[in-house]
Coordinates of C-alpha atoms in Angstrom, one line a residue:
M24 CA 0.6 -0.3 -0.3
S25 CA 1.7 3.5 -1.0
N26 CA -2.3 5.3 0.5
N27 CA -0.2 8.3 2.6
T28 CA -3.5 9.9 2.7
A29 CA -4.9 6.4 4.6
I30 CA -1.6 6.4 6.8
V31 CA -1.8 9.3 7.9
E32 CA -6.1 9.5 8.3
I33 CA -5.1 6.1 10.7
S34 CA -2.4 8.1 12.3
Q35 CA -5.0 11.5 12.6
T36 CA -7.8 9.7 14.1
A37 CA -5.4 7.7 16.6
S38 CA -4.3 10.8 18.3
K39 CA -7.5 11.5 19.2
F40 CA -7.3 8.9 21.8
R41 CA -6.3 8.7 24.9
S42 CA -6.4 5.0 24.8
S43 CA -3.3 3.0 23.5
I44 CA -3.7 1.4 19.8
V45 CA -1.1 -0.7 18.7
L46 CA -1.7 -2.3 15.5
Q47 CA 0.0 -6.2 14.9
A48 CA 1.6 -6.9 11.6
E49 CA 2.9 -10.2 11.3
H50 CA 5.8 -10.5 14.5
K51 CA 5.7 -6.7 14.1
Y52 CA 3.8 -4.0 17.0
I53 CA 3.4 -0.6 15.6
D54 CA 2.0 2.4 17.7
V55 CA -0.7 3.1 15.4
K56 CA 0.0 7.6 17.0
S57 CA 3.3 7.1 14.7
I58 CA 3.5 8.5 11.5
L59 CA 7.0 6.1 10.2
G60 CA 6.2 3.3 12.2
L61 CA 2.7 2.3 9.3
F62 CA 5.1 3.9 6.7
T63 CA 6.5 0.7 7.4
T64 CA 4.5 -1.0 8.3
L65 CA 1.0 -0.7 5.8
V66 CA 3.7 -1.0 3.2
N67 CA 4.5 -4.7 4.0
S68 CA 2.3 -6.7 5.1
H69 CA -1.7 -6.8 4.7
A70 CA -2.8 -9.0 7.5
Y71 CA -3.3 -6.9 10.5
E72 CA -4.8 -6.6 14.5
L73 CA -5.5 -3.9 16.0
H74 CA -4.8 -4.1 20.5
V75 CA -7.4 -0.8 21.9
H76 CA -6.6 -0.1 25.6
G77 CA -7.7 2.4 27.3
P78 CA -10.4 4.8 29.1
D79 CA -12.2 5.6 26.1
E80 CA -11.3 2.7 24.2
E81 CA -14.5 1.1 22.9
E82 CA -15.0 4.7 21.0
A83 CA -11.0 4.1 19.2
R84 CA -11.8 0.9 18.3
A85 CA -15.4 1.6 16.3
A86 CA -12.8 4.8 15.1
M87 CA -10.0 2.9 13.8
K88 CA -12.2 0.5 13.0
E89 CA -13.6 2.9 10.1
V90 CA -11.4 4.1 8.9
F91 CA -9.5 1.3 7.9
E92 CA -12.7 0.3 6.6
K93 CA -12.8 3.3 4.4
H94 CA -8.6 3.0 3.2
G95 CA -9.6 -0.8 1.8
L96 CA -7.5 -2.0 4.6
Q97 CA -8.9 -5.3 6.7
V98 CA -7.9 -5.3 10.4
T99 CA -9.4 -6.8 13.5
V100 CA -10.0 -5.5 16.3
V101 CA -8.7 -7.8 19.6

């Protein structure tokens, strides 16, 4: 994937929440609030798991799932 817009939007959406939002791609764990981490991960992998923990995790899960789906990225929220 080379869609910079998706990467920026995913990171910006994650930054709105206080919860920890971590993307698991194969054996890598990336803080979704890190644009650089997303650039290196979303380019090389296709199966993602999203781990959300914190005070606003329900809202964060829904928002993150929506933004991933908007950009055609398959994600499982765990």
